[in-house]
Short mmCIF file of C-alpha atoms in Angstrom, two decimals:
data_model
loop_
_atom_site.label_atom_id
_atom_site.label_comp_id
_atom_site.label_asym_id
_atom_site.label_seq_id
_atom_site.Cartn_x
_atom_site.Cartn_y
_atom_site.Cartn_z
CA UNK A 1 104.44 60.14 93.17
CA UNK A 2 105.69 63.95 93.26
CA UNK A 3 107.93 62.65 90.27
CA UNK A 4 105.37 61.40 88.29
CA UNK A 5 103.43 64.67 88.96
CA UNK A 6 106.45 67.12 88.25
CA UNK A 7 107.12 65.54 84.66
CA UNK A 8 103.72 65.14 83.39
CA UNK A 9 103.74 67.70 80.30
CA UNK A 10 100.83 70.55 80.58
CA UNK A 11 99.80 71.90 77.78
CA UNK A 12 98.93 75.86 77.17
CA UNK A 13 94.97 76.18 77.48
CA UNK A 14 93.47 77.35 74.26
CA UNK A 15 92.02 81.00 74.64
CA UNK A 16 89.71 83.63 72.56
CA UNK A 17 91.73 86.73 71.45
CA UNK A 18 92.37 89.67 73.89
CA UNK A 19 89.89 90.21 77.11
CA UNK A 20 86.11 91.17 77.45
CA UNK A 21 84.38 91.85 80.69
CA UNK A 22 81.26 90.07 81.60
CA UNK A 23 79.10 93.01 81.02
CA UNK A 24 80.62 94.64 77.92
CA UNK A 25 78.05 92.75 75.75
CA UNK A 26 75.23 93.82 77.64
CA UNK A 27 75.91 97.22 77.21
CA UNK A 28 76.13 97.18 73.68
CA UNK A 29 73.15 94.84 73.27
CA UNK A 30 70.31 95.89 71.23
CA UNK A 31 67.75 93.09 72.14
CA UNK A 32 67.17 94.52 75.70
CA UNK A 33 68.93 92.47 78.25
CA UNK A 34 66.99 90.69 81.10
CA UNK A 35 67.11 92.77 84.41
CA UNK A 36 69.22 90.34 85.94
CA UNK A 37 71.84 90.90 83.36
CA UNK A 38 72.04 94.87 83.48
CA UNK A 39 72.23 94.53 87.37
CA UNK A 40 75.73 93.44 86.79
CA UNK A 41 76.86 96.58 84.71
CA UNK A 42 78.67 99.13 86.13
CA UNK A 43 76.54 101.89 84.89
CA UNK A 44 76.81 104.67 87.63
CA UNK A 45 77.11 105.27 91.61
CA UNK A 46 74.64 104.27 93.76
CA UNK A 47 73.93 105.00 97.54
CA UNK A 48 73.73 101.84 99.58
CA UNK A 49 74.31 100.04 103.00
CA UNK A 50 76.40 97.17 102.84
CA UNK A 51 77.42 94.56 105.73
CA UNK A 52 80.56 93.32 106.69
CA UNK A 53 80.62 89.54 106.50
CA UNK A 54 84.34 88.67 106.91
CA UNK A 55 87.90 90.20 107.91
CA UNK A 56 90.39 88.73 106.61
CA UNK A 57 93.95 90.03 108.04
CA UNK A 58 96.86 90.77 105.42
CA UNK A 59 100.83 91.39 105.69
CA UNK A 60 102.05 94.84 105.86
CA UNK A 61 99.19 95.94 108.77
CA UNK A 62 96.45 95.58 105.81
CA UNK A 63 93.10 94.19 106.85
CA UNK A 64 90.77 93.04 104.32
CA UNK A 65 86.98 93.78 104.48
CA UNK A 66 84.41 91.50 102.65
CA UNK A 67 80.66 93.67 102.31
CA UNK A 68 77.26 92.30 100.48
CA UNK A 69 74.64 94.88 100.08
CA UNK A 70 72.21 94.85 102.40
CA UNK A 71 69.36 95.25 99.56
CA UNK A 72 70.92 91.99 97.72
CA UNK A 73 71.84 93.42 94.60
CA UNK A 74 75.75 92.87 93.50
CA UNK A 75 78.22 95.46 93.56
CA UNK A 76 78.74 96.25 89.55
CA UNK A 77 82.09 97.88 89.08
CA UNK A 78 84.96 98.15 87.05
CA UNK A 79 88.22 96.63 88.26
CA UNK A 80 90.47 99.80 89.83
CA UNK A 81 87.62 101.52 90.98
CA UNK A 82 86.52 102.36 94.97
CA UNK A 83 83.66 103.17 97.19
CA UNK A 84 83.11 106.03 99.65
CA UNK A 85 82.67 104.73 103.02
CA UNK A 86 80.74 106.93 105.77
CA UNK A 87 82.67 105.59 109.06
CA UNK A 88 80.49 106.28 112.17
CA UNK A 89 84.07 107.02 114.00
CA UNK A 90 82.80 109.72 116.39
CA UNK A 91 79.57 107.82 117.20
CA UNK A 92 76.07 106.92 115.33
CA UNK A 93 74.59 110.15 116.70
CA UNK A 94 77.73 112.18 115.10
CA UNK A 95 78.10 113.30 111.55
CA UNK A 96 80.15 110.25 110.19
CA UNK A 97 83.83 110.71 108.45
CA UNK A 98 83.81 109.80 104.94
CA UNK A 99 87.10 108.11 103.37
CA UNK A 100 87.40 106.55 99.62
CA UNK A 101 88.99 102.81 99.63
CA UNK A 102 89.72 100.89 96.28
CA UNK A 103 87.92 97.52 96.10
CA UNK A 104 90.24 94.97 96.08
CA UNK A 105 87.89 92.20 95.00
CA UNK A 106 87.09 91.06 91.36
CA UNK A 107 83.83 92.60 89.67
CA UNK A 108 83.37 88.99 88.37
CA UNK A 109 82.30 87.94 91.84
CA UNK A 110 80.32 90.86 92.33
CA UNK A 111 77.64 89.36 95.21
CA UNK A 112 80.47 90.17 97.79
CA UNK A 113 82.79 93.19 97.27
CA UNK A 114 86.39 93.70 99.27
CA UNK A 115 88.14 96.99 100.55
CA UNK A 116 91.83 96.26 102.01
CA UNK A 117 92.61 99.34 104.52
CA UNK A 118 96.32 100.26 105.69
CA UNK A 119 96.54 101.03 109.60
CA UNK A 120 97.91 103.73 110.58
CA UNK A 121 98.10 104.48 114.13
CA UNK A 122 98.39 108.21 113.69
CA UNK A 123 95.36 108.42 111.56
CA UNK A 124 92.04 109.27 112.48
CA UNK A 125 90.05 106.34 110.67
CA UNK A 126 92.13 103.40 109.91
CA UNK A 127 92.35 102.51 113.52
CA UNK A 128 88.83 102.73 114.00
CA UNK A 129 88.11 100.75 111.35
CA UNK A 130 90.44 97.75 112.08
CA UNK A 131 89.12 97.55 115.89
CA UNK A 132 85.27 98.24 115.11
CA UNK A 133 84.44 96.41 111.59
CA UNK A 134 83.25 93.32 111.92
CA UNK A 135 81.01 90.48 110.62
CA UNK A 136 77.75 92.19 111.12
CA UNK A 137 78.55 95.78 110.97
CA UNK A 138 76.82 98.09 108.71
CA UNK A 139 78.02 101.07 106.78
CA UNK A 140 76.46 103.32 104.30
CA UNK A 141 78.47 103.68 100.59
CA UNK A 142 78.64 105.09 97.98
CA UNK A 143 79.96 103.93 94.44
CA UNK A 144 81.74 102.65 92.36
CA UNK A 145 83.65 105.95 91.47
CA UNK A 146 86.63 106.50 89.63
CA UNK A 147 88.04 106.25 86.22
CA UNK A 148 91.25 103.96 86.81
CA UNK A 149 90.06 101.04 85.85
CA UNK A 150 90.42 98.23 82.87
CA UNK A 151 88.71 98.80 79.81
CA UNK A 152 85.45 96.70 79.35
CA UNK A 153 87.34 95.10 76.09
CA UNK A 154 91.14 94.95 74.83
CA UNK A 155 91.79 92.96 72.24
CA UNK A 156 95.31 93.24 72.99
CA UNK A 157 95.42 93.21 76.79
CA UNK A 158 99.24 93.53 77.37
CA UNK A 159 99.39 95.37 80.56
CA UNK A 160 102.32 96.41 83.11
CA UNK A 161 101.04 96.90 86.91
CA UNK A 162 103.06 99.15 89.09
CA UNK A 163 102.33 99.08 92.86
CA UNK A 164 103.71 100.73 95.88
CA UNK A 165 102.43 100.03 99.28
CA UNK A 166 98.67 100.38 99.62
CA UNK A 167 98.68 101.57 95.91
CA UNK A 168 98.53 97.04 95.75
CA UNK A 169 94.54 97.50 96.26
CA UNK A 170 93.24 98.26 92.80
CA UNK A 171 96.09 96.42 91.21
CA UNK A 172 95.06 93.20 93.10
CA UNK A 173 91.70 93.66 91.85
CA UNK A 174 92.91 93.92 88.49
CA UNK A 175 94.97 90.67 88.73
CA UNK A 176 92.13 88.84 90.43
CA UNK A 177 89.52 90.24 87.34
CA UNK A 178 92.17 89.04 84.30
CA UNK A 179 92.68 85.74 86.03
CA UNK A 180 88.84 85.25 86.39
CA UNK A 181 88.59 85.75 82.79
CA UNK A 182 89.29 83.51 79.51
CA UNK A 183 91.31 85.26 76.78
CA UNK A 184 94.80 85.88 75.81
CA UNK A 185 96.63 88.53 78.34
CA UNK A 186 100.19 89.27 79.19
CA UNK A 187 100.68 91.02 82.78
CA UNK A 188 103.16 92.21 84.23
CA UNK A 189 103.42 93.27 87.99
CA UNK A 190 106.21 94.90 89.90
CA UNK A 191 105.32 95.75 93.26
CA UNK A 192 107.25 98.15 95.98
CA UNK A 193 107.18 97.12 99.58
CA UNK A 194 108.96 98.20 102.83
CA UNK A 195 110.15 95.01 104.44
CA UNK A 196 110.41 91.28 102.88
CA UNK A 197 107.35 90.33 105.13
CA UNK A 198 104.97 93.58 104.40
CA UNK A 199 104.08 92.57 101.11
CA UNK A 200 99.82 92.31 101.23
CA UNK A 201 98.23 89.60 98.67
CA UNK A 202 101.83 87.86 98.05
CA UNK A 203 100.66 84.20 98.70
CA UNK A 204 97.70 84.69 96.26
CA UNK A 205 99.95 86.61 93.96
CA UNK A 206 102.33 83.87 94.12
CA UNK A 207 99.33 81.14 93.36
CA UNK A 208 98.01 83.05 90.38
CA UNK A 209 101.65 83.56 89.21
CA UNK A 210 102.02 79.50 89.47
CA UNK A 211 98.81 78.61 87.87
CA UNK A 212 98.32 81.11 85.05
CA UNK A 213 100.85 81.82 82.44
CA UNK A 214 99.67 85.09 81.49
CA UNK A 215 101.00 86.80 84.96
CA UNK A 216 104.31 87.60 86.23
CA UNK A 217 104.90 88.95 89.71
CA UNK A 218 107.61 91.00 90.65
CA UNK A 219 109.06 92.15 94.06
CA UNK A 220 111.10 95.02 95.04
CA UNK A 221 112.19 96.55 98.18
CA UNK A 222 112.92 100.18 97.12
CA UNK A 223 116.05 101.42 99.27
CA UNK A 224 116.18 99.00 101.78
CA UNK A 225 118.75 96.64 102.82
CA UNK A 226 118.25 92.64 101.69
CA UNK A 227 117.20 90.24 104.30
CA UNK A 228 118.89 86.63 104.17
CA UNK A 229 117.24 84.80 101.45
CA UNK A 230 115.81 87.86 99.88
CA UNK A 231 115.19 86.23 96.12
CA UNK A 232 113.45 89.79 94.50
CA UNK A 233 114.72 92.63 92.99
CA UNK A 234 116.24 95.95 95.37
CA UNK A 235 116.13 99.34 95.11
CA UNK A 236 113.76 102.21 93.96
CA UNK A 237 111.93 102.35 90.43
CA UNK A 238 114.41 102.90 87.65
CA UNK A 239 114.06 102.84 83.90
CA UNK A 240 116.50 99.52 84.12
CA UNK A 241 114.51 97.97 86.70
CA UNK A 242 111.29 98.63 84.22
CA UNK A 243 113.25 97.23 81.28
CA UNK A 244 114.44 94.40 83.58
CA UNK A 245 110.83 93.00 84.34
CA UNK A 246 108.94 94.25 80.77
CA UNK A 247 111.48 95.04 78.15
CA UNK A 248 108.37 95.45 76.03
CA UNK A 249 106.86 98.23 78.26
CA UNK A 250 106.56 100.65 75.39
CA UNK A 251 103.93 98.07 74.06
CA UNK A 252 101.85 97.86 77.20
CA UNK A 253 99.32 99.51 78.60
CA UNK A 254 100.91 100.60 82.26
CA UNK A 255 98.61 101.15 85.25
CA UNK A 256 100.18 102.35 88.16
CA UNK A 257 99.03 103.40 92.16
CA UNK A 258 101.13 104.45 95.10
CA UNK A 259 102.35 107.89 96.78
CA UNK A 260 102.71 111.04 94.35
CA UNK A 261 106.50 110.93 94.85
CA UNK A 262 106.37 107.20 93.41
CA UNK A 263 104.05 108.11 90.60
CA UNK A 264 105.52 111.24 89.81
CA UNK A 265 109.04 109.50 89.37
CA UNK A 266 107.29 106.62 87.41
CA UNK A 267 106.15 109.25 85.04
CA UNK A 268 109.45 110.27 84.16
CA UNK A 269 110.79 106.55 83.82
CA UNK A 270 108.33 105.26 81.79
CA UNK A 271 109.10 108.30 79.36
CA UNK A 272 112.68 107.00 79.02
CA UNK A 273 111.70 103.75 78.36
CA UNK A 274 109.15 104.71 75.50
CA UNK A 275 105.92 104.45 76.76
CA UNK A 276 103.69 107.14 75.50
CA UNK A 277 101.72 109.33 77.69
CA UNK A 278 98.46 108.03 75.92
CA UNK A 279 99.03 104.55 77.73
CA UNK A 280 99.47 105.79 80.97
CA UNK A 281 97.16 105.08 83.95
CA UNK A 282 97.50 106.50 87.40
CA UNK A 283 95.99 106.45 90.41
CA UNK A 284 97.29 109.26 93.05
CA UNK A 285 96.41 109.11 96.65
CA UNK A 286 97.02 112.77 97.30
CA UNK A 287 97.25 115.08 94.53
CA UNK A 288 98.83 114.16 90.97
CA UNK A 289 102.04 115.21 89.18
CA UNK A 290 100.64 118.36 87.67
CA UNK A 291 99.13 119.24 91.34
CA UNK A 292 103.00 119.45 92.42
CA UNK A 293 103.84 121.29 89.16
CA UNK A 294 101.42 123.94 89.79
CA UNK A 295 102.26 124.00 94.08
CA UNK A 296 106.06 124.78 93.05
CA UNK A 297 104.48 127.43 90.75
CA UNK A 298 102.77 128.90 93.41
CA UNK A 299 105.37 128.94 95.85
CA UNK A 300 107.37 131.21 93.96
CA UNK A 301 104.67 133.59 93.75
CA UNK A 302 103.34 133.14 97.12
CA UNK A 303 106.57 132.47 99.42
CA UNK A 304 104.77 133.95 102.14
CA UNK A 305 102.38 131.06 102.53
CA UNK A 306 104.63 128.29 101.76
CA UNK A 307 104.86 127.27 105.49
CA UNK A 308 101.47 126.85 105.99
CA UNK A 309 100.63 124.99 102.45
CA UNK A 310 103.44 122.60 103.98
CA UNK A 311 101.88 122.14 106.98
CA UNK A 312 98.88 120.98 104.66
CA UNK A 313 101.20 118.51 102.91
CA UNK A 314 102.06 117.02 105.70
CA UNK A 315 99.07 116.61 107.02
CA UNK A 316 98.09 114.97 103.59
CA UNK A 317 101.00 112.60 103.71
CA UNK A 318 99.84 110.92 107.26
CA UNK A 319 96.38 110.23 106.28
CA UNK A 320 97.72 108.76 102.70
CA UNK A 321 96.82 105.19 103.67
CA UNK A 322 93.51 106.69 105.01
CA UNK A 323 91.79 108.39 101.76
CA UNK A 324 91.97 107.93 98.09
CA UNK A 325 92.40 110.11 96.73
CA UNK A 326 92.70 112.56 99.70
CA UNK A 327 92.69 116.53 99.44
CA UNK A 328 95.63 118.33 98.31
CA UNK A 329 94.54 121.93 99.72
CA UNK A 330 96.09 123.78 96.45
CA UNK A 331 94.93 126.81 94.89
CA UNK A 332 96.49 129.28 92.54
CA UNK A 333 96.72 132.85 92.71
CA UNK A 334 94.54 135.22 90.32
CA UNK A 335 96.12 138.16 88.89
CA UNK A 336 94.82 141.71 87.74
CA UNK A 337 96.52 144.67 86.22
CA UNK A 338 98.31 145.25 89.85
CA UNK A 339 99.81 141.78 90.39
CA UNK A 340 98.43 138.65 92.63
CA UNK A 341 94.88 138.54 93.96
CA UNK A 342 95.39 138.19 97.66
CA UNK A 343 92.22 137.55 99.79
CA UNK A 344 92.12 139.16 103.20
CA UNK A 345 91.48 136.12 105.21
CA UNK A 346 88.39 137.45 107.39
CA UNK A 347 87.95 134.77 110.24
CA UNK A 348 84.22 133.56 111.52
CA UNK A 349 83.26 134.81 114.67
CA UNK A 350 81.51 132.29 117.05
CA UNK A 351 77.60 132.65 117.51
CA UNK A 352 76.09 131.87 120.35
CA UNK A 353 74.27 128.79 120.01
CA UNK A 354 71.42 129.89 122.52
CA UNK A 355 70.58 132.52 120.74
CA UNK A 356 67.09 132.70 118.83
CA UNK A 357 67.55 132.19 114.94
CA UNK A 358 65.43 135.16 113.23
CA UNK A 359 62.15 134.01 111.48
CA UNK A 360 62.87 133.10 108.21
CA UNK A 361 66.29 132.47 108.47
CA UNK A 362 67.87 129.50 108.78
CA UNK A 363 71.41 129.80 106.93
CA UNK A 364 74.62 130.14 109.07
CA UNK A 365 76.14 132.77 106.96
CA UNK A 366 72.95 135.02 108.54
CA UNK A 367 73.69 134.47 112.06
CA UNK A 368 74.82 137.00 114.54
CA UNK A 369 78.34 137.50 114.59
CA UNK A 370 78.91 136.17 110.62
CA UNK A 371 81.06 138.84 108.64
CA UNK A 372 79.43 141.36 106.09
CA UNK A 373 79.94 140.11 102.36
CA UNK A 374 79.13 143.78 101.43
CA UNK A 375 82.45 144.80 103.24
CA UNK A 376 84.64 142.70 101.38
CA UNK A 377 86.67 143.44 98.33
CA UNK A 378 84.93 142.14 94.97
CA UNK A 379 87.47 140.65 92.55
CA UNK A 380 87.14 139.21 88.86
CA UNK A 381 84.31 140.02 86.18
CA UNK A 382 81.03 138.22 85.76
CA UNK A 383 77.41 138.48 86.24
CA UNK A 384 77.18 136.88 89.61
CA UNK A 385 78.75 137.02 92.61
CA UNK A 386 79.95 134.79 95.17
CA UNK A 387 80.65 135.97 98.38
CA UNK A 388 83.11 133.57 100.38
CA UNK A 389 82.42 133.83 103.94
CA UNK A 390 85.79 132.49 105.52
CA UNK A 391 88.05 133.91 103.08
CA UNK A 392 86.19 137.05 102.83
CA UNK A 393 86.13 138.20 99.35
CA UNK A 394 83.34 138.59 97.12
CA UNK A 395 84.41 136.89 93.24
CA UNK A 396 82.35 137.54 90.25
CA UNK A 397 81.53 134.65 87.97
CA UNK A 398 79.65 133.70 84.70
CA UNK A 399 77.01 131.08 84.64
CA UNK A 400 78.99 128.96 82.08
CA UNK A 401 82.15 128.75 84.59
CA UNK A 402 83.08 126.12 87.04
CA UNK A 403 83.04 127.50 90.44
CA UNK A 404 86.51 125.68 91.77
CA UNK A 405 89.07 127.19 89.61
CA UNK A 406 87.40 130.49 89.81
CA UNK A 407 87.47 130.73 93.20
CA UNK A 408 91.40 129.28 93.54
CA UNK A 409 92.30 131.50 90.96
CA UNK A 410 91.16 134.34 93.23
CA UNK A 411 92.89 133.02 96.65
CA UNK A 412 90.14 130.78 97.98
CA UNK A 413 91.42 127.85 99.65
CA UNK A 414 89.74 124.93 98.43
CA UNK A 415 91.11 121.69 98.62
CA UNK A 416 90.88 119.73 95.13
CA UNK A 417 91.98 116.12 93.54
CA UNK A 418 89.73 114.75 90.56
CA UNK A 419 88.53 117.64 89.55
CA UNK A 420 85.70 115.65 87.89
CA UNK A 421 83.11 115.43 90.60
CA UNK A 422 84.19 111.88 91.89
CA UNK A 423 86.64 111.83 95.00
CA UNK A 424 84.49 114.46 96.78
CA UNK A 425 87.83 116.35 98.47
CA UNK A 426 86.32 120.08 97.57
CA UNK A 427 83.17 119.90 99.13
CA UNK A 428 82.03 122.53 100.49
CA UNK A 429 78.72 124.42 102.03
CA UNK A 430 76.83 126.93 100.60
CA UNK A 431 74.95 128.98 102.74
CA UNK A 432 72.32 130.47 100.49
CA UNK A 433 71.98 130.73 96.40
CA UNK A 434 71.43 127.63 93.81
CA UNK A 435 74.17 125.87 91.68
CA UNK A 436 73.77 123.42 88.80
CA UNK A 437 75.90 120.22 89.91
CA UNK A 438 77.27 117.84 87.29
CA UNK A 439 78.91 114.84 89.93
CA UNK A 440 80.43 111.77 89.04
CA UNK A 441 79.19 110.29 92.48
CA UNK A 442 81.78 112.20 94.37
CA UNK A 443 78.63 113.31 97.12
CA UNK A 444 75.63 111.86 98.60
CA UNK A 445 72.12 112.70 98.44
CA UNK A 446 71.94 113.76 102.53
CA UNK A 447 75.25 115.62 102.22
CA UNK A 448 73.06 117.75 99.13
CA UNK A 449 70.00 117.95 100.88
CA UNK A 450 72.62 119.32 103.68
CA UNK A 451 73.60 122.33 101.52
CA UNK A 452 76.94 120.59 100.20
CA UNK A 453 77.97 120.58 96.91
CA UNK A 454 81.26 120.13 95.04
CA UNK A 455 82.30 123.40 93.25
CA UNK A 456 84.71 121.52 90.82
CA UNK A 457 81.62 120.27 88.58
CA UNK A 458 79.00 122.92 89.54
CA UNK A 459 78.04 126.30 88.19
CA UNK A 460 76.05 129.42 89.75
CA UNK A 461 72.37 129.88 88.90
CA UNK A 462 72.41 132.79 91.38
CA UNK A 463 74.20 134.66 93.38
CA UNK A 464 75.80 132.78 96.20
CA UNK A 465 77.03 132.52 99.97
CA UNK A 466 79.67 129.48 100.25
CA UNK A 467 81.24 128.79 103.57
CA UNK A 468 84.89 128.72 102.45
#
């Protein structure tokens, strides 16, 4: 019986040209699509409550958590995007800890959705998630967020997916999505892992590759020794390895996700095999290649703060699996005719929590013991003044300038990653003043109500006092 089945010829399916996401025609319709169809379009991020309905152990210390929205609506997203989740790590009566995790499920099955979390025993959030999130757990979420995703329509649909470690999670969403859709496609996945038994989703990837001729999957153990029976690749990512698995890489769209060192290397290697920058899409978990270059230039100008920044980068590396993307904590010093501008870094004094608050004043920046902004040095030009209380500096700014860029150049330490209002890593508190903010889902309404804002996508409307 087995021989008969093995010898039965199987013809290739006949497919339509290219790939098209199921919501694409809805978005382009002029007929006024029905409400049910509109609900499946990933129009914009939303705040919602979600209930865990299943947990699935994965290889490599990962766990997949399957959720459904409490309001019964589908979660409409694009393959590769992520959600921001508020975890009550310190108890239900304390401020939750936000983390962003890539969606590993396919948007073509929108009634449930999944995130896959790598456990890092030195981290704050991932051990709590593994130990406490169970079927029935309800969490506050915001999403979908992120510009790292497959296009809504692609008539060629030729892809090279590069993943390292937990970077497989958004790539898995893309593979599952393509496998679920009709149409011509050609997909090569190159997945780097630390140990032979640590490749998450390897069983499902093997199944998809066995039944879908459009998908090929390759594994590499990086620079680790090969165990007996290992049939995959070995060694770090190289131009030769890319050429081996995808000799036509320069004719593909490349999506890559993983730690910054891996992706910085991938950027250079892809250029060597002829892939144009316009065909490369990357999801960095902490900072990006340009951030690294700026950081190197900064060290040359400010060696005295190198040790402190190095500690922040080490902390960022420890949080690698816990947050996508995570704050990088970088700033660029500004300049005037006398050289580099440096902030004085005045510390905030602890106010007496039992002291009465003056009538009509509720701002933390107005509490007794706070430094007086009138004593700060003032730098820059502009019609408005930003007073940064922790840094101890006043910065002049014009109403059309984004606050983050001006603040960083003046020496204010504000972490930043996407700089587009998506990741929320630059979130700070305004103690007074008004901003105009055009974010892309990186902040919740409750946070805005509490006085927080994203300086990367905000402009000042008045003079401001900021807790940074």
